[in-house]
mmCIF file with all atom_site columns, C-alpha atoms in Angstrom:
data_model
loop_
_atom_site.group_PDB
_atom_site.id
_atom_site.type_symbol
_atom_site.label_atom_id
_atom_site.label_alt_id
_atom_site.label_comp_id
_atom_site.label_asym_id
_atom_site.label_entity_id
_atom_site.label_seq_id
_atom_site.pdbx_PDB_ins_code
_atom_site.Cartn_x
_atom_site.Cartn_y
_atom_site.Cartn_z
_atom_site.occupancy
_atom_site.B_iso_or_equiv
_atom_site.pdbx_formal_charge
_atom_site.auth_seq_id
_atom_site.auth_comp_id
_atom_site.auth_asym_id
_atom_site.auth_atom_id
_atom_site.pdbx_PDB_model_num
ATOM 1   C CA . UNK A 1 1   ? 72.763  78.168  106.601 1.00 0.00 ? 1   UNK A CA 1
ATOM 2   C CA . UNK A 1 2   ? 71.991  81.829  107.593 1.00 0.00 ? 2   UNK A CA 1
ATOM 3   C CA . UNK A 1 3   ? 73.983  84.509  105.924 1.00 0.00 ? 3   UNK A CA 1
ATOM 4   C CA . UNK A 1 4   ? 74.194  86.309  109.260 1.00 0.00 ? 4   UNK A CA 1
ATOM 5   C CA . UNK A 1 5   ? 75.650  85.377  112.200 1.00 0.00 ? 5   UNK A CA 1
ATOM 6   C CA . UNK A 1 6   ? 75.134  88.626  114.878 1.00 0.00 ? 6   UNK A CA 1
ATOM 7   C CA . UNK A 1 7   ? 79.133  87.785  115.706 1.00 0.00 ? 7   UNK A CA 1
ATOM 8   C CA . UNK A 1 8   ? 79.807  91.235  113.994 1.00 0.00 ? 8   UNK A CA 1
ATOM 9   C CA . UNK A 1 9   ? 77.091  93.359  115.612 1.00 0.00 ? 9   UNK A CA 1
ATOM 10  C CA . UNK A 1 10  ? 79.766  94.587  118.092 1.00 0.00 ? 10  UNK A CA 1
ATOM 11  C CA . UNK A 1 11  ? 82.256  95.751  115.844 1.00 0.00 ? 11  UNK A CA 1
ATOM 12  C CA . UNK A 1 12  ? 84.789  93.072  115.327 1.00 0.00 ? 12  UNK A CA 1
ATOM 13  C CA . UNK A 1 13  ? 85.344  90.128  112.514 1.00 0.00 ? 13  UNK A CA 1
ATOM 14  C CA . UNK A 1 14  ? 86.734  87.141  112.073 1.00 0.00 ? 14  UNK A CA 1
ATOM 15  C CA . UNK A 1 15  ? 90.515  86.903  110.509 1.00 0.00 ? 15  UNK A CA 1
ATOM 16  C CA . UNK A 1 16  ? 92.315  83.756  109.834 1.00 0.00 ? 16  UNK A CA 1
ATOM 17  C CA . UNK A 1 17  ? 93.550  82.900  113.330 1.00 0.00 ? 17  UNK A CA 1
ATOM 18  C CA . UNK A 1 18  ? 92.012  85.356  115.320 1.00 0.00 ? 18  UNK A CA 1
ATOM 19  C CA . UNK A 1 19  ? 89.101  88.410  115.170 1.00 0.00 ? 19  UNK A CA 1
ATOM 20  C CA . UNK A 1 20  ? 89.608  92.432  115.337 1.00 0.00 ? 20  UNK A CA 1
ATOM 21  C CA . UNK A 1 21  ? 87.727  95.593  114.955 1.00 0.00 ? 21  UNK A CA 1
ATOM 22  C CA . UNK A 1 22  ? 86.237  96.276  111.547 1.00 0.00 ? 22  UNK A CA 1
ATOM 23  C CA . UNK A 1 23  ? 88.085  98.858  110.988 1.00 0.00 ? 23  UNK A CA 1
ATOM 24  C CA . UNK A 1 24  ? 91.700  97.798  111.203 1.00 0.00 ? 24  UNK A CA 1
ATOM 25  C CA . UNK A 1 25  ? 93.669  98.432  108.587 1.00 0.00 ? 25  UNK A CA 1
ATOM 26  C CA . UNK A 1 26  ? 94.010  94.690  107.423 1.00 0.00 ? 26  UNK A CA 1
ATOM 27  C CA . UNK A 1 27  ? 90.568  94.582  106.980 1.00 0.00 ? 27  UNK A CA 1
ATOM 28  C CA . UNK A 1 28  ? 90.466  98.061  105.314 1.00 0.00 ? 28  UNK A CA 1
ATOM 29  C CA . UNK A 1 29  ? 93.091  96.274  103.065 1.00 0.00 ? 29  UNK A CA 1
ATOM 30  C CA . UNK A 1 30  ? 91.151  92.876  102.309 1.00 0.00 ? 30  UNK A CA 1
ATOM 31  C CA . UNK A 1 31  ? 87.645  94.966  102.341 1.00 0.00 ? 31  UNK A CA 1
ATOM 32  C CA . UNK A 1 32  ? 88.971  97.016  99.045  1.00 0.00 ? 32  UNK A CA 1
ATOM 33  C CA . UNK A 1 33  ? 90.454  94.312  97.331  1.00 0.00 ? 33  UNK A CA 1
ATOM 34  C CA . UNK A 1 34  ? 86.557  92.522  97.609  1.00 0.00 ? 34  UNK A CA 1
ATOM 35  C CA . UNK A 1 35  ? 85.388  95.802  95.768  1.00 0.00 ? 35  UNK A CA 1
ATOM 36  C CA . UNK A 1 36  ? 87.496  95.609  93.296  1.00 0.00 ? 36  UNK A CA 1
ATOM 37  C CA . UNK A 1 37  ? 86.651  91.934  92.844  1.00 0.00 ? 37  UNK A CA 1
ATOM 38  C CA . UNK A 1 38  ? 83.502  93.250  92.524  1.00 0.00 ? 38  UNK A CA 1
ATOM 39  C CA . UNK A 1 39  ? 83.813  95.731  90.456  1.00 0.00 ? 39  UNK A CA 1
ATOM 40  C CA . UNK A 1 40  ? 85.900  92.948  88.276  1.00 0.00 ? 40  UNK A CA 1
ATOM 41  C CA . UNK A 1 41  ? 82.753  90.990  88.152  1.00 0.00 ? 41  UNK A CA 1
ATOM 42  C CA . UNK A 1 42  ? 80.404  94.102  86.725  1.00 0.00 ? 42  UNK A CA 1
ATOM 43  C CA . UNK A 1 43  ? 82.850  94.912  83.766  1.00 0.00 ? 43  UNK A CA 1
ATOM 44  C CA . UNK A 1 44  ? 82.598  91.374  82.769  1.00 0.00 ? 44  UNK A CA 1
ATOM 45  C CA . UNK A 1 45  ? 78.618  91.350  82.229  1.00 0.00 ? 45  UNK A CA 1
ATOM 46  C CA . UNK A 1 46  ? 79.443  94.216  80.060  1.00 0.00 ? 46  UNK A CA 1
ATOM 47  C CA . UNK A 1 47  ? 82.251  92.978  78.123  1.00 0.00 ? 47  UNK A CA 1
ATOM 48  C CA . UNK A 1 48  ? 81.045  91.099  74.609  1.00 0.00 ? 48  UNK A CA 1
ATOM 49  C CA . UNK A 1 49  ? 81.973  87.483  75.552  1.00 0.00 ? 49  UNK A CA 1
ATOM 50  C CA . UNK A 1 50  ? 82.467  86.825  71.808  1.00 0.00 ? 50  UNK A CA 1
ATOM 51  C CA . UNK A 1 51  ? 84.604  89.722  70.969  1.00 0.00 ? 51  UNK A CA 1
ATOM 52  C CA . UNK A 1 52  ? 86.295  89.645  74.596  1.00 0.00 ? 52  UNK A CA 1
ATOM 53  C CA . UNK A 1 53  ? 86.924  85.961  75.351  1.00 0.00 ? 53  UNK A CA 1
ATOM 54  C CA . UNK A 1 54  ? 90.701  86.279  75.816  1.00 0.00 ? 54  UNK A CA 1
ATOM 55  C CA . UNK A 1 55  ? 89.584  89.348  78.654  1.00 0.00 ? 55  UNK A CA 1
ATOM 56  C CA . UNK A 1 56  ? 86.819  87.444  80.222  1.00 0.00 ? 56  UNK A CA 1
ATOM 57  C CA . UNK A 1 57  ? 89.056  84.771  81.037  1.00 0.00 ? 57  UNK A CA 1
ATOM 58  C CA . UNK A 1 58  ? 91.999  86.722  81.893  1.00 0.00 ? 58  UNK A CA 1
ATOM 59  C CA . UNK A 1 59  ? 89.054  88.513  84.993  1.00 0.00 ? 59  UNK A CA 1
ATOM 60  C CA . UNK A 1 60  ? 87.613  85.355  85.936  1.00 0.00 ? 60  UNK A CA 1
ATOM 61  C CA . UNK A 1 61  ? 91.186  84.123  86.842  1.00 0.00 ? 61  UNK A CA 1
ATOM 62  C CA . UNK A 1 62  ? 92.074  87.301  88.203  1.00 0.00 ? 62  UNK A CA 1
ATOM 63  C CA . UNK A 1 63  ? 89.195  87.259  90.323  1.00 0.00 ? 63  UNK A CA 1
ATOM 64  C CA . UNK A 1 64  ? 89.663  83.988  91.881  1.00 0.00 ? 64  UNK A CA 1
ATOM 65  C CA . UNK A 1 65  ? 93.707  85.426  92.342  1.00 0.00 ? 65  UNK A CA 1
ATOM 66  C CA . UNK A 1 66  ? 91.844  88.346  94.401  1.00 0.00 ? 66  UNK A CA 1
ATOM 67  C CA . UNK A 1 67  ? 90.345  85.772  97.044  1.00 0.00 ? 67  UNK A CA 1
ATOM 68  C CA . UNK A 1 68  ? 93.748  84.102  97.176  1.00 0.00 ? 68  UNK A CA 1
ATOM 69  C CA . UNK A 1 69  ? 95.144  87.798  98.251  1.00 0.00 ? 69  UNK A CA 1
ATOM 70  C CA . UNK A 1 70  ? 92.069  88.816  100.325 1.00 0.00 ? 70  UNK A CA 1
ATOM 71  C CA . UNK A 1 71  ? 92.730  85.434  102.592 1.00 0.00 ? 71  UNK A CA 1
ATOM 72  C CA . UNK A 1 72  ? 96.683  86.182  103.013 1.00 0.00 ? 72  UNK A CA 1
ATOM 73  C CA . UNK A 1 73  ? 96.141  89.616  104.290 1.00 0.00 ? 73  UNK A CA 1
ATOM 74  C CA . UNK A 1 74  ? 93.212  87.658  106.675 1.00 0.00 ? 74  UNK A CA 1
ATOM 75  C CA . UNK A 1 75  ? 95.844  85.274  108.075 1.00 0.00 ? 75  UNK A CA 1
ATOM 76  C CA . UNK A 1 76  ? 97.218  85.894  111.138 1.00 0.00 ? 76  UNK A CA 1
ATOM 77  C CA . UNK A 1 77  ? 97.830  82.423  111.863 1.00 0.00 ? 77  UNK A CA 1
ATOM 78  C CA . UNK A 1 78  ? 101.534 81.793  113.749 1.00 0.00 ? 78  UNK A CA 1
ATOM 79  C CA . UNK A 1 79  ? 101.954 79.367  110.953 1.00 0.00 ? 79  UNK A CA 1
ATOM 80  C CA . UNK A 1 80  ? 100.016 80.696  108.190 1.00 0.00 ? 80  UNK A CA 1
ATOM 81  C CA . UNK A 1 81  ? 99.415  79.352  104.771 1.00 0.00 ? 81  UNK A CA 1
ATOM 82  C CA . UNK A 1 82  ? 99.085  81.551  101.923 1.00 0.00 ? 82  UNK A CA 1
ATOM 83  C CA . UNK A 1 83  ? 98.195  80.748  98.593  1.00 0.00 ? 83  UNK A CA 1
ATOM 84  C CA . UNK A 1 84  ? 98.958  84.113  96.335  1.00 0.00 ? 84  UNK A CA 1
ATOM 85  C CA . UNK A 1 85  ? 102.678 83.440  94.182  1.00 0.00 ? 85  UNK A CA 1
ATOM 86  C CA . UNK A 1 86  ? 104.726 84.785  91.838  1.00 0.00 ? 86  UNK A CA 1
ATOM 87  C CA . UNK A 1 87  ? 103.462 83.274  88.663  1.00 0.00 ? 87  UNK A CA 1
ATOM 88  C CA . UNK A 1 88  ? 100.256 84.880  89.335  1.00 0.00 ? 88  UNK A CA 1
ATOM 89  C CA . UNK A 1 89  ? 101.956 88.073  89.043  1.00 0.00 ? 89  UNK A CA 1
ATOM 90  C CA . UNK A 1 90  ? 104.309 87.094  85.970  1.00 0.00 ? 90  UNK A CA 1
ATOM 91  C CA . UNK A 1 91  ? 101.076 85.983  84.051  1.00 0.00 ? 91  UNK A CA 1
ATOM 92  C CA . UNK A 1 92  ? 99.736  89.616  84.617  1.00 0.00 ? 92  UNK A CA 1
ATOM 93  C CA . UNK A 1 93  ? 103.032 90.873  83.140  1.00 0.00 ? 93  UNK A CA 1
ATOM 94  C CA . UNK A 1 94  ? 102.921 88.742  79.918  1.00 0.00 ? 94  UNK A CA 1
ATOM 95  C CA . UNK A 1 95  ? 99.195  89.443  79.286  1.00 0.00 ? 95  UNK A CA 1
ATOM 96  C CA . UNK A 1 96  ? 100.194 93.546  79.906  1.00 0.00 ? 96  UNK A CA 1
ATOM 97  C CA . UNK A 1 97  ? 102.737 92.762  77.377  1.00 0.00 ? 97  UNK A CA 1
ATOM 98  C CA . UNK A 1 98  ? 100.581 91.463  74.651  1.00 0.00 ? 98  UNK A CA 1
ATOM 99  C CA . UNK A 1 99  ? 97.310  94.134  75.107  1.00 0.00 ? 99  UNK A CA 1
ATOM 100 C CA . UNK A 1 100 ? 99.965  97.248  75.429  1.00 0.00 ? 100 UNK A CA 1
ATOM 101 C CA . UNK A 1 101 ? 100.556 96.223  71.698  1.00 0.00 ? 101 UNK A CA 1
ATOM 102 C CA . UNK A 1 102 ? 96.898  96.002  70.657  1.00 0.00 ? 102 UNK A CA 1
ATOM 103 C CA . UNK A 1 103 ? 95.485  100.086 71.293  1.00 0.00 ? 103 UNK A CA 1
ATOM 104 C CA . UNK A 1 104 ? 96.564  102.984 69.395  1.00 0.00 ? 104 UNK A CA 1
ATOM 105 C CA . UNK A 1 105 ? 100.190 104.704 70.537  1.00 0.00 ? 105 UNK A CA 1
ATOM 106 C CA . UNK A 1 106 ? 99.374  106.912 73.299  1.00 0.00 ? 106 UNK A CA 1
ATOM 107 C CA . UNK A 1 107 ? 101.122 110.336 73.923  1.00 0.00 ? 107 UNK A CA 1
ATOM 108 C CA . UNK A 1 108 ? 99.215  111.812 76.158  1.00 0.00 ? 108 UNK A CA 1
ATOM 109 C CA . UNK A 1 109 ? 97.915  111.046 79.328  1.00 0.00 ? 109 UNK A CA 1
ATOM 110 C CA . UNK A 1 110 ? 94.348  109.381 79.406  1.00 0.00 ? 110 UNK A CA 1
ATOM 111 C CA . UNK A 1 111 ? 90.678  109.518 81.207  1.00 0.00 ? 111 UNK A CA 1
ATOM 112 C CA . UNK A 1 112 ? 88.458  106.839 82.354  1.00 0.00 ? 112 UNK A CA 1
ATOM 113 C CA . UNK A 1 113 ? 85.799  106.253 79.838  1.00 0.00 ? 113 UNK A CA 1
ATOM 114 C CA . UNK A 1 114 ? 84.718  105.349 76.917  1.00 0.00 ? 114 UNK A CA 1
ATOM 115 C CA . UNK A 1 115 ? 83.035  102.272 76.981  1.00 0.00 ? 115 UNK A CA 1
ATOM 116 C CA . UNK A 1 116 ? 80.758  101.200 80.081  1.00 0.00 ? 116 UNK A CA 1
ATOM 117 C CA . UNK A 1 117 ? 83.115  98.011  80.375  1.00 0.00 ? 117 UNK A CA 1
ATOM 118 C CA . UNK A 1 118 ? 86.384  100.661 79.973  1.00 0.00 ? 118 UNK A CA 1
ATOM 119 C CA . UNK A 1 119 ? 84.932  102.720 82.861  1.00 0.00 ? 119 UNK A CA 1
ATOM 120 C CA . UNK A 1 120 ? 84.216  99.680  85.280  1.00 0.00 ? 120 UNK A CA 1
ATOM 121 C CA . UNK A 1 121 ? 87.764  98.616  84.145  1.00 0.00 ? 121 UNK A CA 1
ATOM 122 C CA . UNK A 1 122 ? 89.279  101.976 85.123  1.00 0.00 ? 122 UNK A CA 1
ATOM 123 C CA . UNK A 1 123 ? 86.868  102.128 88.470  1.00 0.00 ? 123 UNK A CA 1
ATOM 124 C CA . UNK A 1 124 ? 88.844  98.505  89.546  1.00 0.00 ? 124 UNK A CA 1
ATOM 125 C CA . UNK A 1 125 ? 92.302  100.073 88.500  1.00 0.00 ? 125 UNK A CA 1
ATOM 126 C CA . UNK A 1 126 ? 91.593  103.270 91.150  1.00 0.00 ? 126 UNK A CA 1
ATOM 127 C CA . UNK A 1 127 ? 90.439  101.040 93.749  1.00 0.00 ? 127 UNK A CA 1
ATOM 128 C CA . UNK A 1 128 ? 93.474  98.679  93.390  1.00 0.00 ? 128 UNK A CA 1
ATOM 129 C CA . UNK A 1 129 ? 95.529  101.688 93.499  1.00 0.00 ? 129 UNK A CA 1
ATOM 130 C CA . UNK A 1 130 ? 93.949  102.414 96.987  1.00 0.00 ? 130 UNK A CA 1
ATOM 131 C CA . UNK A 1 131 ? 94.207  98.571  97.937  1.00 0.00 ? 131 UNK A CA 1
ATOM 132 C CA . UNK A 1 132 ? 97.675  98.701  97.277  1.00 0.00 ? 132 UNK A CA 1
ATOM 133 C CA . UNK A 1 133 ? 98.667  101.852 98.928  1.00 0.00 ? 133 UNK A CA 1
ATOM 134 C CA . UNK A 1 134 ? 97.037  100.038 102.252 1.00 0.00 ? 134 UNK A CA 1
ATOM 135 C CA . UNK A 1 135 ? 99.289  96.785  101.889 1.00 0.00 ? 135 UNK A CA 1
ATOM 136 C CA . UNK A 1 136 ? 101.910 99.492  102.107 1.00 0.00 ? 136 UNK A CA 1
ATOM 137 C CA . UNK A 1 137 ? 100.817 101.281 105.372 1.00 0.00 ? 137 UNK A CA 1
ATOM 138 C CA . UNK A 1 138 ? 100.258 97.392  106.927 1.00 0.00 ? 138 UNK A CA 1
ATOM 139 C CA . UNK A 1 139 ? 103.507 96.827  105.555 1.00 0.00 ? 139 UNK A CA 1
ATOM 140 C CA . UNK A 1 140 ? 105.355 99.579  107.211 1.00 0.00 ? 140 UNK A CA 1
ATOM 141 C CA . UNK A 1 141 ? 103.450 98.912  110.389 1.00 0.00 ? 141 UNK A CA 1
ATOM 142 C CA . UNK A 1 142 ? 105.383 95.843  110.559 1.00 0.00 ? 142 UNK A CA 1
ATOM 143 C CA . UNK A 1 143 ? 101.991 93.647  109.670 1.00 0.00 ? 143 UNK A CA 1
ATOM 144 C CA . UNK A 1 144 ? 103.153 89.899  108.319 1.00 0.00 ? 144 UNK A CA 1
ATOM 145 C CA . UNK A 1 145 ? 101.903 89.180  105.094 1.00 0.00 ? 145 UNK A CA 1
ATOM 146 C CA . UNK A 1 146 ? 103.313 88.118  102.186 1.00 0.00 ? 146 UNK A CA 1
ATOM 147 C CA . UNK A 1 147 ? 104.820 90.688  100.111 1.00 0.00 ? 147 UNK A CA 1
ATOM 148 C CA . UNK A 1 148 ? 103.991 88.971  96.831  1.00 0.00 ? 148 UNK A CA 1
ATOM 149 C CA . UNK A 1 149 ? 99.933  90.144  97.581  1.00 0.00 ? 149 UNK A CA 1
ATOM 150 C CA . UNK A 1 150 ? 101.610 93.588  96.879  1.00 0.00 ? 150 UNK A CA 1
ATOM 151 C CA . UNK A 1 151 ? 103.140 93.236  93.772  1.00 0.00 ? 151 UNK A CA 1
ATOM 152 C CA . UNK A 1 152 ? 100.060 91.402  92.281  1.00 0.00 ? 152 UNK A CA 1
ATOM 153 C CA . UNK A 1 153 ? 98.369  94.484  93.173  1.00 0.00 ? 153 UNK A CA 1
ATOM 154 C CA . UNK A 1 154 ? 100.962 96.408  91.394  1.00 0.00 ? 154 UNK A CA 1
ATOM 155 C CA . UNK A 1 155 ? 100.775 94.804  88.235  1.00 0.00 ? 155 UNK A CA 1
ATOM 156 C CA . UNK A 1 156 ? 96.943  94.191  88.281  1.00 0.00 ? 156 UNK A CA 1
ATOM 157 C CA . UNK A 1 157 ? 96.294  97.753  88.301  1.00 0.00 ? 157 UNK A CA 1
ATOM 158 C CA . UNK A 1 158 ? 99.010  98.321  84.991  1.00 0.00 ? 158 UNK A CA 1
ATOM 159 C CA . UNK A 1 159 ? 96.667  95.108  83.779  1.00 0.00 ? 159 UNK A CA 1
ATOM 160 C CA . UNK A 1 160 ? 93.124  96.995  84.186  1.00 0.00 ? 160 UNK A CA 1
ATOM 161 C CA . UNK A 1 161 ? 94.677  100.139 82.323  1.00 0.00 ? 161 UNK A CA 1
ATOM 162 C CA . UNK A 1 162 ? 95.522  98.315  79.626  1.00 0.00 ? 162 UNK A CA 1
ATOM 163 C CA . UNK A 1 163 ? 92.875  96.334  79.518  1.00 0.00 ? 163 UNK A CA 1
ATOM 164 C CA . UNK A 1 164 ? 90.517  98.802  79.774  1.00 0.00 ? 164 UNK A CA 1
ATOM 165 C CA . UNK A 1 165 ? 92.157  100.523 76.900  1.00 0.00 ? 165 UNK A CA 1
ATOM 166 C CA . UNK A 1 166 ? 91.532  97.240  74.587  1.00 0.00 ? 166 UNK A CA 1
ATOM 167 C CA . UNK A 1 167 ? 87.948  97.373  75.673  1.00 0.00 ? 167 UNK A CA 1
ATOM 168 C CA . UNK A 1 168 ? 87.622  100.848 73.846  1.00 0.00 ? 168 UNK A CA 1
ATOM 169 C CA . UNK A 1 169 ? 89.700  100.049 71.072  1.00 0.00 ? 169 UNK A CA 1
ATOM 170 C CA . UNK A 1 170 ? 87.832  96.078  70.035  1.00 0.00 ? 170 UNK A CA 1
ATOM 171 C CA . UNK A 1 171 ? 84.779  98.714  69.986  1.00 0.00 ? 171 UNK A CA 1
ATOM 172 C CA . UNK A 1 172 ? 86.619  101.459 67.750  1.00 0.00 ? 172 UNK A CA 1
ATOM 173 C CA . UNK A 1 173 ? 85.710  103.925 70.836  1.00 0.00 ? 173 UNK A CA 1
ATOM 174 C CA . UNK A 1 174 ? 88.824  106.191 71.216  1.00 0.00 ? 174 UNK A CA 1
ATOM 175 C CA . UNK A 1 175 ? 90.285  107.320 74.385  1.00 0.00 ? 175 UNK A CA 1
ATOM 176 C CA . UNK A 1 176 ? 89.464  110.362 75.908  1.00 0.00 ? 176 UNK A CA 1
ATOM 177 C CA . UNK A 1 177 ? 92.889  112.286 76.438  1.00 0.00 ? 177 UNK A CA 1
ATOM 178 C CA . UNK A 1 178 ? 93.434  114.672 78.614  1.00 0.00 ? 178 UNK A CA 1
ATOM 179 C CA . UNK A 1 179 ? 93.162  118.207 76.837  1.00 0.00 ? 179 UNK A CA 1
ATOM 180 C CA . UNK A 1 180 ? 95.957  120.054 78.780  1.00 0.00 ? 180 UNK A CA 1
ATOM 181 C CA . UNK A 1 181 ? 98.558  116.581 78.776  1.00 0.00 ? 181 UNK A CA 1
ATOM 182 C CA . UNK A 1 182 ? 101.856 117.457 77.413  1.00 0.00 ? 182 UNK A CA 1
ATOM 183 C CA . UNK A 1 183 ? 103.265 114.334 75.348  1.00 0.00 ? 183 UNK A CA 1
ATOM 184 C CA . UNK A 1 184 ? 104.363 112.377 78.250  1.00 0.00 ? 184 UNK A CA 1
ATOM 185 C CA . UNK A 1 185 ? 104.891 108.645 76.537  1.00 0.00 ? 185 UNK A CA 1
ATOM 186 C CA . UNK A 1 186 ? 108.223 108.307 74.778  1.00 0.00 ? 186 UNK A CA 1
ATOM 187 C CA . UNK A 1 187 ? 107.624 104.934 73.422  1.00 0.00 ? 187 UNK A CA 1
ATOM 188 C CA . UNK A 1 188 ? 103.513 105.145 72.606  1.00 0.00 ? 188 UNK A CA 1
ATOM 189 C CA . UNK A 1 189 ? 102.538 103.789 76.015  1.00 0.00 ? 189 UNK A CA 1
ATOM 190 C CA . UNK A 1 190 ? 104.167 100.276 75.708  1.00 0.00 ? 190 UNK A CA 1
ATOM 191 C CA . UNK A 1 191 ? 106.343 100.451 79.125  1.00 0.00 ? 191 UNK A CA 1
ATOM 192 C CA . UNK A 1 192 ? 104.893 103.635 80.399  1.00 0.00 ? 192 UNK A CA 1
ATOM 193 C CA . UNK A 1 193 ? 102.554 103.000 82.832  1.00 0.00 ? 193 UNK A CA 1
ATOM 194 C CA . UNK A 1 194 ? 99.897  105.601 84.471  1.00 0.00 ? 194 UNK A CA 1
ATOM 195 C CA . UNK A 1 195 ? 101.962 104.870 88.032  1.00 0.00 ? 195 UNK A CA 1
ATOM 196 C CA . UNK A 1 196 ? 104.784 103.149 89.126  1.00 0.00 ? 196 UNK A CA 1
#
């Protein structure tokens, strides 16, 4: 099998159901969820598999989830079949739940760092904020997909901040606060999130 094709060498790529220029937004969408996939896959060569092993699993399902929203936003099928759902996204919410608990209280606001596997971690949370904001432009374009794809994206980027906080703390590296942060987190960070 060759890896290329010379299909693409005009511009255009295959979706689900149809092709379109490389640079439509749905692709723009699907093309930054695949870097933070991959970005996914560098913090977890950092991560100590024997201190980590709850985190390692949590990204290798997490990546697999990313494919599953890469190929809805691809489908453009009339009857498509998508595979992302909401326990995917209520998973993310219970595991937030139980590594909010594990860090130090916060009270101020934070910067990436620390760690090299906290800084990839923080790198994927940006870039799903940015993968996010796009299923929101297709969205009010009037693109179909399934809406669920942006809620996981939601609550995966709340996951990689508090994950990447519990990748500084397992390695008794504090956070790196920002100097001129008023207190901003009533309850030590537990429901606060960086974002909506």
């Amino acid at each position: 099998m060759n890896i290329y094709t010379k299909t693409g060498d005009k511009g255009q790529t295959g979706l689900i159901g149809g092709r379109t220029d490389k640079d439509n937004p749905r692709v723009e969408a699907y093309g930054t969820i695949d870097e933070v996939n991959s970005f996914i896959g560098k913090a977890m060569t950092e991560l100590d598999r024997e201190v980590f092993t709850d985190l390692v699993e949590d990204l290798q399902t997490i990546q697999n989830e990313l494919f599953d929203c890469g190929g809805d936003l691809a489908d453009v099928r009339n009857t498509p079949q998508y595979k992302t759902n909401e326990e995917s996204v209520e998973q993310l919410e219970r595991r937030i739940d139980v590594l909010m608990d594990e860090p130090p209280l916060l009270e101020r606001f934070i910067l990436p760092g620390g760690t090299p596997a906290a800084a990839t971690l923080h790198i994927a949370r940006t870039i799903t904020r940015r993968a996010e904001r796009q299923t929101v432009s297709l969205a009010k374009a009037g693109e179909e997909f399934p809406a669920v794809v942006q809620r996981y994206l939601n609550r995966l980027s709340d996951y990689l901040f508090a994950a990447a906080r519990v990748a500084n703390s397992r390695m008794n590296v504090a956070d790196n606060e920002y100097v001129r942060s008023a207190k901003v987190f009533k309850d030590g960070g537990r429901s606060k999130k960086r974002e909506e």
